[in-house]
Coordinates of C-alpha atoms in Angstrom, one line a residue:
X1 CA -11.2 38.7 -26.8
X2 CA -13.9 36.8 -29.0
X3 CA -12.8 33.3 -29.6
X4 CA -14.1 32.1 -32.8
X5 CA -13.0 28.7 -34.5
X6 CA -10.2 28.6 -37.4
X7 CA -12.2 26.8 -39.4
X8 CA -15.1 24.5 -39.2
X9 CA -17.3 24.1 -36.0
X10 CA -14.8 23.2 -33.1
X11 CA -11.1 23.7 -34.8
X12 CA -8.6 26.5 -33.7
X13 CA -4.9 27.6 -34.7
X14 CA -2.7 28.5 -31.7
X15 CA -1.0 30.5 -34.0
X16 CA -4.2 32.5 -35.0
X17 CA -4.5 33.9 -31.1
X18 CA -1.4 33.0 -29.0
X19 CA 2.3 34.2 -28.9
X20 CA 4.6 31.1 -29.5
X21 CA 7.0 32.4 -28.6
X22 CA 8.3 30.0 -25.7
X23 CA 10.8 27.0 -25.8
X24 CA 9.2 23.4 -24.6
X25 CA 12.8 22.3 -23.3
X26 CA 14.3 26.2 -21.6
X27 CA 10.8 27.8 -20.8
X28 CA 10.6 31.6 -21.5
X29 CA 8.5 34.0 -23.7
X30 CA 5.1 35.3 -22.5
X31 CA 2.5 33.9 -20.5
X32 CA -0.3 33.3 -22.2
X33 CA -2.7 31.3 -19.5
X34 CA -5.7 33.4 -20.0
X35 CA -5.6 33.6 -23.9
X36 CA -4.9 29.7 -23.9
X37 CA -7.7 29.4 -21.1
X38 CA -9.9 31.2 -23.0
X39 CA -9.8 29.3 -25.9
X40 CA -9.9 25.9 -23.9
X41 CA -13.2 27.1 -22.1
X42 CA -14.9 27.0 -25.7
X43 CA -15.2 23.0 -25.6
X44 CA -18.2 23.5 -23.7
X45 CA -19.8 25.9 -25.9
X46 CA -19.5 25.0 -29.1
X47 CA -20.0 21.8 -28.1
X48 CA -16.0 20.4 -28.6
X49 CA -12.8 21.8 -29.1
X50 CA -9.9 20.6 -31.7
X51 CA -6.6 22.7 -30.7
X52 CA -3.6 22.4 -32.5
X53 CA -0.5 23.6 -30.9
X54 CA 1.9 24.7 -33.5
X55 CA 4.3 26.1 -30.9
X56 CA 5.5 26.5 -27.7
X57 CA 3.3 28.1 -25.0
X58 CA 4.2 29.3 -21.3
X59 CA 1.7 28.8 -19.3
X60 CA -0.1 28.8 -15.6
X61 CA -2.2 25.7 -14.7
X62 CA -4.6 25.1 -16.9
X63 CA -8.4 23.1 -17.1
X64 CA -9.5 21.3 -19.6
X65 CA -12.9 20.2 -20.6
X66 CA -14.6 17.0 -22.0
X67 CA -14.9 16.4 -26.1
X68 CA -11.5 18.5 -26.1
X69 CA -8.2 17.6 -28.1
X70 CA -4.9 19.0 -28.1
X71 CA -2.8 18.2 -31.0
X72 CA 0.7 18.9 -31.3
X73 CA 3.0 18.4 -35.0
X74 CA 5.9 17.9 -33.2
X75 CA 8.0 17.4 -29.9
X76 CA 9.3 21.0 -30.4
X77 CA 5.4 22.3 -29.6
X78 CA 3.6 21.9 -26.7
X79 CA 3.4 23.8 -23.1
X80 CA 5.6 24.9 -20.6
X81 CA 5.0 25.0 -16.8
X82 CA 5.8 29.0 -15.4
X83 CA 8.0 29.0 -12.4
X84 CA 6.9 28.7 -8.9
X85 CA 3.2 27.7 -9.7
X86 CA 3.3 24.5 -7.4
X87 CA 0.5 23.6 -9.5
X88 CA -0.1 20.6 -12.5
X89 CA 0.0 22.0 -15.4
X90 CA -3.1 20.3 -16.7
X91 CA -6.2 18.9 -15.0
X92 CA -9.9 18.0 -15.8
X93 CA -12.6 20.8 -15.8
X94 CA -14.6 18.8 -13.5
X95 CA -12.9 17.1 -10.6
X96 CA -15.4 14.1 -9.7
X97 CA -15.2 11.5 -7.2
X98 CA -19.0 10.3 -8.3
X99 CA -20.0 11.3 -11.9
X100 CA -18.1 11.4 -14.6
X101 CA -18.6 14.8 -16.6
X102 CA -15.5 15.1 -18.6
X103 CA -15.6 12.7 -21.5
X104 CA -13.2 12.6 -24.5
X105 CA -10.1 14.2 -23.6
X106 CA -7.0 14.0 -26.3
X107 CA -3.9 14.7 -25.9
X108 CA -1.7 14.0 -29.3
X109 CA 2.1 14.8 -29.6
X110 CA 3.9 17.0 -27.9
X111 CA 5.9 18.0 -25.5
X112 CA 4.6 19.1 -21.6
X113 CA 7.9 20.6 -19.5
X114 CA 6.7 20.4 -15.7
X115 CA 9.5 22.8 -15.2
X116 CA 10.7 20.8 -11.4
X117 CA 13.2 23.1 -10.9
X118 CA 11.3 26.1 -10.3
X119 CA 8.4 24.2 -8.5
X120 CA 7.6 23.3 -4.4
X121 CA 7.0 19.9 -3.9
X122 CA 4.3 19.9 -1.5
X123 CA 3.5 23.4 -1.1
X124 CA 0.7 22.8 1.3
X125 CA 2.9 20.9 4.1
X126 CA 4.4 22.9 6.9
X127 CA 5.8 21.8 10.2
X128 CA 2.7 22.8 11.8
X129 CA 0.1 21.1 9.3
X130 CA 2.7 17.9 8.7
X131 CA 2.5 15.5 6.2
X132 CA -0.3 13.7 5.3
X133 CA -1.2 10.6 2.7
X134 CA -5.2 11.3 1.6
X135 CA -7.2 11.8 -1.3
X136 CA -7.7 15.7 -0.3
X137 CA -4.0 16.7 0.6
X138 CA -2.7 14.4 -2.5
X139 CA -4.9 15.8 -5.4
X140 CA -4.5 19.8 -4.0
X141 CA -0.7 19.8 -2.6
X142 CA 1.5 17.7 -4.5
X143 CA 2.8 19.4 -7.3
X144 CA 1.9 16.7 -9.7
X145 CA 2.4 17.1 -13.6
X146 CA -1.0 16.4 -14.7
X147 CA -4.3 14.9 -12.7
X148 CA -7.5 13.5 -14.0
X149 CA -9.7 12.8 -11.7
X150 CA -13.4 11.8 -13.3
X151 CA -13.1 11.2 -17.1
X152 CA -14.0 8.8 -19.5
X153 CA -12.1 8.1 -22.6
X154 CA -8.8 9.2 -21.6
X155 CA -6.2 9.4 -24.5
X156 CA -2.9 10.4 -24.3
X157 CA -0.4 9.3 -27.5
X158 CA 3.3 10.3 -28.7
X159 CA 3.8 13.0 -25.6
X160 CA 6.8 13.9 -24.2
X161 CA 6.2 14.4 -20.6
X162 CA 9.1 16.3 -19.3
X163 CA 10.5 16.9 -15.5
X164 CA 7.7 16.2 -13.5
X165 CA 8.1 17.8 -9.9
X166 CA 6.5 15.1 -7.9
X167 CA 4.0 12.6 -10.1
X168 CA 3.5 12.8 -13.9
X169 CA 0.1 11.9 -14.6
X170 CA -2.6 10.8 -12.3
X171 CA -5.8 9.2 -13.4
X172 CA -8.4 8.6 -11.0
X173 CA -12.2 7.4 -11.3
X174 CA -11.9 6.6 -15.1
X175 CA -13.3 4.4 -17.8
X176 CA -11.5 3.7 -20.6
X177 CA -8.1 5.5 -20.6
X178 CA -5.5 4.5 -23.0
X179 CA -1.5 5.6 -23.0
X180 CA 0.8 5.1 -26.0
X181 CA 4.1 6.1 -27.3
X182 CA 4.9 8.3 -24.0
X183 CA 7.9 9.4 -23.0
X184 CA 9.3 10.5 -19.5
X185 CA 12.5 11.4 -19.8
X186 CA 13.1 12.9 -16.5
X187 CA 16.9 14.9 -17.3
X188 CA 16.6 16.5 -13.1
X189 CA 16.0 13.2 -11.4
X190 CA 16.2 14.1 -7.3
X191 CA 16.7 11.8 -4.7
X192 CA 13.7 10.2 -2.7
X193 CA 11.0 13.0 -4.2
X194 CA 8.7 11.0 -5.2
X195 CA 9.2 12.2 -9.4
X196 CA 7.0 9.0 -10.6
X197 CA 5.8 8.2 -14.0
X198 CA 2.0 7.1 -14.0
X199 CA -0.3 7.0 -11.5
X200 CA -4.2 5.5 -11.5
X201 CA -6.1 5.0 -8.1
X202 CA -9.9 3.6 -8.5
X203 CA -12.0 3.3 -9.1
X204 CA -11.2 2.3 -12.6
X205 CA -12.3 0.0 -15.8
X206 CA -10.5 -0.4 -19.0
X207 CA -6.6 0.7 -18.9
X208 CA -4.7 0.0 -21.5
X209 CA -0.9 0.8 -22.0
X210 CA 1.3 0.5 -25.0
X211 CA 4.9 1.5 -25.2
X212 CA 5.7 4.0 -22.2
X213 CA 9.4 4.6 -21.4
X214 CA 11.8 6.3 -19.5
X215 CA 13.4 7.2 -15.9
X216 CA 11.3 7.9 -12.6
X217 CA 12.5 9.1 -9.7
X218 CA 10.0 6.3 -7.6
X219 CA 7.5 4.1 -9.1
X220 CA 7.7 4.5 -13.2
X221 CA 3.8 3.0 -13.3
X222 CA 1.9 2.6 -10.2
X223 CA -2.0 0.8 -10.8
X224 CA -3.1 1.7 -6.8
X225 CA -7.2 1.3 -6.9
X226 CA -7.9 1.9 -2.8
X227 CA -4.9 3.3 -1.7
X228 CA -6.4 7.0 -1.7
X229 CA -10.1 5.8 -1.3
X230 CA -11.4 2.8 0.3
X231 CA -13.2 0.0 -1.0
X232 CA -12.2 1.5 -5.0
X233 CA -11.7 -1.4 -7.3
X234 CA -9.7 -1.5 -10.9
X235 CA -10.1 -4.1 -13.4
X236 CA -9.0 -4.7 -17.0
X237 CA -5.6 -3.7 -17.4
X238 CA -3.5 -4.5 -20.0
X239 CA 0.1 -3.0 -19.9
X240 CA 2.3 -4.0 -22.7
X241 CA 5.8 -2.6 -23.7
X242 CA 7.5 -0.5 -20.4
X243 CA 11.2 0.6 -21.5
X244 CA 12.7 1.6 -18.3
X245 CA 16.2 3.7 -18.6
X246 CA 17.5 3.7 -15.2
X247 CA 14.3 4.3 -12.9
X248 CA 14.1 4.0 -9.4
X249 CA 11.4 1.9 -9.1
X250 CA 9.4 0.2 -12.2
X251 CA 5.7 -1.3 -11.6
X252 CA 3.6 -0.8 -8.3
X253 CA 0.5 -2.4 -7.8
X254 CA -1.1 -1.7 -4.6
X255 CA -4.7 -3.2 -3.1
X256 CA -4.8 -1.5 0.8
X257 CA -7.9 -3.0 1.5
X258 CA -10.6 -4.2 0.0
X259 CA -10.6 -2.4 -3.4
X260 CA -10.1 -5.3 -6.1
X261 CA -7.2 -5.1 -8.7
X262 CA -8.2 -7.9 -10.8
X263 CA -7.5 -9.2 -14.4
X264 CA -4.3 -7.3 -15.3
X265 CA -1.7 -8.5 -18.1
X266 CA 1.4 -6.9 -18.0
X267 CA 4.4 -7.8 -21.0
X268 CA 7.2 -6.9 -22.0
X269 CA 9.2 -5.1 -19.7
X270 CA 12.8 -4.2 -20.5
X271 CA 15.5 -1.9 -19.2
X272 CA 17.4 -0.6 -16.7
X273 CA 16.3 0.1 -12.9
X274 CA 17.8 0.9 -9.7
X275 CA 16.2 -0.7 -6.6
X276 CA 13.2 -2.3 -7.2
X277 CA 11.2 -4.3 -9.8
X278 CA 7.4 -5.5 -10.1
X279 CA 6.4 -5.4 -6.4
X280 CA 2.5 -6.7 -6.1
X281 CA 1.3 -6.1 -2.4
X282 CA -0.9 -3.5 0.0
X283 CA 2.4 -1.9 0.8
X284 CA 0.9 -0.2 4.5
X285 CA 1.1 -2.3 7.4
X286 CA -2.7 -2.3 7.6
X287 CA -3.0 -3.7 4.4
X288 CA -4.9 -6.8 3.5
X289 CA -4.5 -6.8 -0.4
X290 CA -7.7 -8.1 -2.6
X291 CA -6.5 -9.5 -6.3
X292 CA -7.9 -10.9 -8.1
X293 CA -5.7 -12.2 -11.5
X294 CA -2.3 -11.4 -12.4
X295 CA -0.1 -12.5 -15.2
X296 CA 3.6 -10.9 -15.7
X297 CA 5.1 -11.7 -18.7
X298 CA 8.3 -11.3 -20.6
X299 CA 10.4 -9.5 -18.3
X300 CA 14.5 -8.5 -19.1
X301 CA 15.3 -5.9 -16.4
X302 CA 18.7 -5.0 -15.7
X303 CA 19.5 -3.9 -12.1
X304 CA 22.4 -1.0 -11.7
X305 CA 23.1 0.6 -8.4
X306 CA 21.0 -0.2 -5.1
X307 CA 19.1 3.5 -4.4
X308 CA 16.8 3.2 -1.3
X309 CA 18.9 1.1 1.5
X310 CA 15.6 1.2 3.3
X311 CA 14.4 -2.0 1.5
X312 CA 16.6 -4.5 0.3
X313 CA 16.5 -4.6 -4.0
X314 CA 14.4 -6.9 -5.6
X315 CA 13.1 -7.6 -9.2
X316 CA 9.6 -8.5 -7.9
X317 CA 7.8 -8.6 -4.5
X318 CA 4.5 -10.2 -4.0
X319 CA 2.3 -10.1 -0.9
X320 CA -1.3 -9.5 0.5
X321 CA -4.6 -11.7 -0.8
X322 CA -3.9 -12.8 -4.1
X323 CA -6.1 -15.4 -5.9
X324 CA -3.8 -16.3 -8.9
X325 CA -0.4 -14.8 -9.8
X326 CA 1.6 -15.9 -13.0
X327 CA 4.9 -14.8 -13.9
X328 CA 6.5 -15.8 -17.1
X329 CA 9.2 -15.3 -19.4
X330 CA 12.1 -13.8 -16.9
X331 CA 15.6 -13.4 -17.8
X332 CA 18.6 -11.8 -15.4
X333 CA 21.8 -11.3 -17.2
X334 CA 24.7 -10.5 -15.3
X335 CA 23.4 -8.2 -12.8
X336 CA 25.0 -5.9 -10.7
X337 CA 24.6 -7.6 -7.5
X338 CA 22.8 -10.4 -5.8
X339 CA 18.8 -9.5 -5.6
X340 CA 16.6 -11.9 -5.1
X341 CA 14.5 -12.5 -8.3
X342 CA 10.9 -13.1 -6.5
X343 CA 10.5 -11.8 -2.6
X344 CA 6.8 -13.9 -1.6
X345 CA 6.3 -11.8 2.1
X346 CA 4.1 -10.1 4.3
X347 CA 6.9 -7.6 4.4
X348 CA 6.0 -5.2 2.0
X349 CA 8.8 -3.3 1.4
X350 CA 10.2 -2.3 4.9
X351 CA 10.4 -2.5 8.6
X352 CA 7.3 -0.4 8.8
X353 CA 5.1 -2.3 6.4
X354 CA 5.0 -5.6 7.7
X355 CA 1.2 -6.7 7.8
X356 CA -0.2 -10.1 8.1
X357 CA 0.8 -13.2 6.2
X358 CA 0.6 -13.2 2.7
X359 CA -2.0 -15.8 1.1
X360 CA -1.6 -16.7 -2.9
X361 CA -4.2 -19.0 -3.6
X362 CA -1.9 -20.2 -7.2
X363 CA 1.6 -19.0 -8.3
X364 CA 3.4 -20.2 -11.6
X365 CA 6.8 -18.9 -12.1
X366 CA 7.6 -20.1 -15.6
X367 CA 10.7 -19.6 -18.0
X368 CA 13.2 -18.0 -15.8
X369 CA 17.0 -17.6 -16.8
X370 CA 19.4 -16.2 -14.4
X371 CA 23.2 -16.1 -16.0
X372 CA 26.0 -14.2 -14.0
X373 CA 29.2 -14.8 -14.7
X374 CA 31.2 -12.9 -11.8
X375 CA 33.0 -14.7 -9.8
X376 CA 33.5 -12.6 -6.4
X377 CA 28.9 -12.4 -6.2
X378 CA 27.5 -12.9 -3.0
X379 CA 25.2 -15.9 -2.0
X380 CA 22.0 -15.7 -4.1
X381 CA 18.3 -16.4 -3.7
X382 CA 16.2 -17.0 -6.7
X383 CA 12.4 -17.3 -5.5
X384 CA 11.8 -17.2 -1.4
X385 CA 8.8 -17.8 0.6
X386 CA 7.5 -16.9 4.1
X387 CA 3.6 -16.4 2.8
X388 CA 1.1 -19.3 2.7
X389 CA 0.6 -20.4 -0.8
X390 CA -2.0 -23.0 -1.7
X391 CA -0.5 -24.3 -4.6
X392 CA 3.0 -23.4 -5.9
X393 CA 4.3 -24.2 -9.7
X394 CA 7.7 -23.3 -10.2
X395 CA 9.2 -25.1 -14.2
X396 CA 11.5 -24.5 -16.7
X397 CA 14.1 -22.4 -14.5
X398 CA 18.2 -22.1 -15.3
X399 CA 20.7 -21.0 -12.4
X400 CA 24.1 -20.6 -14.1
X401 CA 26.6 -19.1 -11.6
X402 CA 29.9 -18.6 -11.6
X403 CA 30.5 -17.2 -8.2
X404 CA 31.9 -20.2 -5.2
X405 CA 28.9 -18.4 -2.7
X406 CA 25.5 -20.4 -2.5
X407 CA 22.8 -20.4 -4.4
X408 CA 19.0 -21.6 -3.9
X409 CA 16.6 -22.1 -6.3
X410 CA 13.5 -21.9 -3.9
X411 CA 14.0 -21.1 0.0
X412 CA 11.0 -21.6 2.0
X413 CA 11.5 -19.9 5.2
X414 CA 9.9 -20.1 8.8
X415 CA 6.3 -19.7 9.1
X416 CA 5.9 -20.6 5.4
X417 CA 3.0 -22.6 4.3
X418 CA 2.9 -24.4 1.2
X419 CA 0.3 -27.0 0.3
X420 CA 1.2 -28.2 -3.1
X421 CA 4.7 -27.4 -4.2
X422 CA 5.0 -28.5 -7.7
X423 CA 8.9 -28.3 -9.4
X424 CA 9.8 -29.6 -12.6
X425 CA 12.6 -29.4 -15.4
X426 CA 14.6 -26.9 -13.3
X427 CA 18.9 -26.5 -13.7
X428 CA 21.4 -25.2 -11.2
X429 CA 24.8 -25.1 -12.7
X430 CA 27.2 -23.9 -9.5
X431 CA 27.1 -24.6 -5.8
X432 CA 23.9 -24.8 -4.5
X433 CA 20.7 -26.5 -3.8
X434 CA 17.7 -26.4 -5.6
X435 CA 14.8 -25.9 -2.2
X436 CA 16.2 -25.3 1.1
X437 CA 13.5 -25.8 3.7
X438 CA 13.6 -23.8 6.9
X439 CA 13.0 -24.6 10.3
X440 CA 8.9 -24.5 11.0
X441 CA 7.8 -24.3 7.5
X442 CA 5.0 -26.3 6.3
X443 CA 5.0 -28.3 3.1
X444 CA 2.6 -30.3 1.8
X445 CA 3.0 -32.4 -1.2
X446 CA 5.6 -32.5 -3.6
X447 CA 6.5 -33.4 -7.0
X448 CA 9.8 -33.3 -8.8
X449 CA 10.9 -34.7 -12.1
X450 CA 13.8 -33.8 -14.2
X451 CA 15.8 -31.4 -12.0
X452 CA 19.5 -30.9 -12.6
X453 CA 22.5 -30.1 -10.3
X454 CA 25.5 -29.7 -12.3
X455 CA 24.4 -32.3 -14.6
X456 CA 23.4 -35.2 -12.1
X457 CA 20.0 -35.6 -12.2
X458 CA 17.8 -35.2 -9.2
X459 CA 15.6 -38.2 -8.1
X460 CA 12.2 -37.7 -8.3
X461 CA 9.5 -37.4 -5.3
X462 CA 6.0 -37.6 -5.2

């Protein structure tokens, strides 16, 4: 079949060459991978490649090329995964871990079905090759929903990205990629199957994130520069609006090694989740962690049911080398149980990730609110600390609990270092203290002012 454009130089009607005759939510109709393929391998010929989708499409795995956009008028067009392909459904003509070929992929509206049900997980494992966590097995035997791995100027805008069988998207080695108004709605959540949201190893410049949301089945957003390859580095990340609607996990930010994830602002993080929050650390035992700056701001997540007993639930967990962490704007209403708020640790997430102490040159923990009114809660931890922290800022926090069980403010636990531990205009309304010192930890100076327990002011130390 001649492919010829629609109109113009590089546009094309789906209708003009492809049955649309498939449903983006129950699969079905013909397969049309070579026609579609067909048309997609044009982008290089004529230069670029404006597709617009007016339907639904089954479809095999598919590869697209640089100066290519996909446009969709609605979430009732789009593609749908056939079964038992074990396959993404998209990826990158040119799969680079050096040069970056594919430049200027679009991907606008839509709806892209993953179709878990009818897909392997790991189709390349077997009991005699086992399991294995590298850049070759992960990119060629996970059944991942979509993977980029070598582009510049990434877009992907108002998608629907529908039940992926292991990750949604992964980005790797990329320059400028930007995600907005996508979401995962995940309907065939499994348990412990890794279904995550987005995933971007390094190395990496210029991410940017507006308004994702939905449900993962593990991390929701992971931003993991070395974790496949060593020494990778990414830098300038901005993350802001991440509705979450019951997920497993939420944000994962992962240095292994050496690879630097440095100036990233994350806001505005709302929702629902299950086990665990914002966690900031190498996560292997044989991590070391390399970050540079980190601010967290503006963060209303709502824990439901404890998932994963393999970890105890948190809403963030920091570790590894960090030069300067800030965490802002945090409120905890009511929650379902009695998870620490901030987890500072060389433990990383569980028994088998415990690597060495944890080092944060400066933390601020700013503007937290924690309210529950139940009265039959457990003891409760706000903020603890075994790590060695330079200098430690911790202001503006409320502690209103109802419950007769203890609560701390700040526990610094054995083997903790802190140098300068700086506390100011902080309330605990219930029974309590505000900093419990353990046993062999190390503090250096301290300054108080204006802290409240039940409305008797604490004296202030220098």
């Amino acid at each position: 079949m001649t492919i010829t454009p629609t109109s113009g130089r590089f546009f094309v009607r789906a209708d003009q060459y492809l049955k649309l005759d498939s449903n983006v939510q129950s699969g079905g109709g013909t397969d049309q991978t070579d026609i579609l393929q067909a048309i997609l391998d044009m982008a290089p010929v004529w230069g670029g490649l404006h597709l617009y989708l007016n339907g639904a499409v089954l479809t095999k795995k598919l590869r697209i090329h640089g100066n290519t956009r996909i446009e969709c008028p609605n979430l009732n067009c789009g593609l749908y995964l056939c079964d038992g392909q074990d396959s993404p459904l998209l990826v990158n003509a040119h799969y680079s871990t050096g040069e970056i070929e594919d430049k200027g992929i679009s991907l606008l509206g839509g709806t892209y079905n993953f179709n878990c049900a009818h897909q392997n997980r790991y189709p390349g494992f077997s009991p005699q090759t086992g399991f294995r966590l590298d850049r070759e097995f992960f990119t060629t035997e996970w059944s991942h929903g979509m993977i980029f791995y070598g582009v510049k100027d990434l877009l992907i805008r108002d998608c629907c990205l529908v039940n992926q069988r292991t990750f949604t998207v992964v980005v790797a080695n990329f320059h400028n990629v930007v995600v907005e108004n996508v979401n995962i709605p995940l309907p065939e959540c499994y348990f412990g199957e890794n279904q995550d949201g987005f995933h971007f190893f390094g190395p990496g410049t210029g991410l940017t994130i507006r308004n994702i949301y939905g449900r993962s089945g593990d991390d929701f957003l992971a931003i993991a520069p070395d974790e496949l390859t060593p020494g990778a580095s990414i830098t300038d990340v901005t993350v802001d609006g991440v509705y979450l609607r019951d997920a497993d996990q939420v944000i994962r930010m992962i240095s292994r090694g050496t690879g630097r994830l440095d100036r990233v602002f994350v806001r505005n993080v709302y929702g629902t989740y299950k086990s665990f929050g914002i966690a900031i650390n190498p996560w292997f035992s044989d991590g070391v962690g390399n970050y540079g700056s980190i601010c967290i701001e503006n963060v209303h997540l709502q824990p439901t049911a404890h998932k994963y007993p393999y970890c105890e639930p948190y809403m963030f967990r920091a570790g590894g080398c960090i030069a300067n962490l800030r965490i802002r704007g945090v409120t905890c209403l009511d929650p379902a149980d009695s998870r620490t708020l901030l987890c500072i640790s060389h433990d990383y997430g569980e028994e088998r990730s415990r690597g060495r102490p944890a080092h944060i040159k400066n933390l601020v923990i700013e503007d937290v609110t924690v309210q529950d009114s139940a009265k039959d809660k457990d003891s409760f931890v706000c903020i603890y600390s075994d790590a060695e922290i330079d200098q430690l800022t911790v202001k503006n926090v409320t502690l209103q609990r109802s419950s007769e069980a203890e609560s701390v403010m700040l526990q610094l636990r054995s083997g903790s270092r802190t140098d300068v531990l700086r506390i100011s205009d902080v309330t605990l309304q219930g029974k309590g203290c505000l900093v419990s010192v353990e046993e062999d930890a190390q503090i250096g100076c301290q300054v108080r002012r204006d802290n409240v327990i039940n409305g008797e002011k604490e004296s202030t130390a220098n």
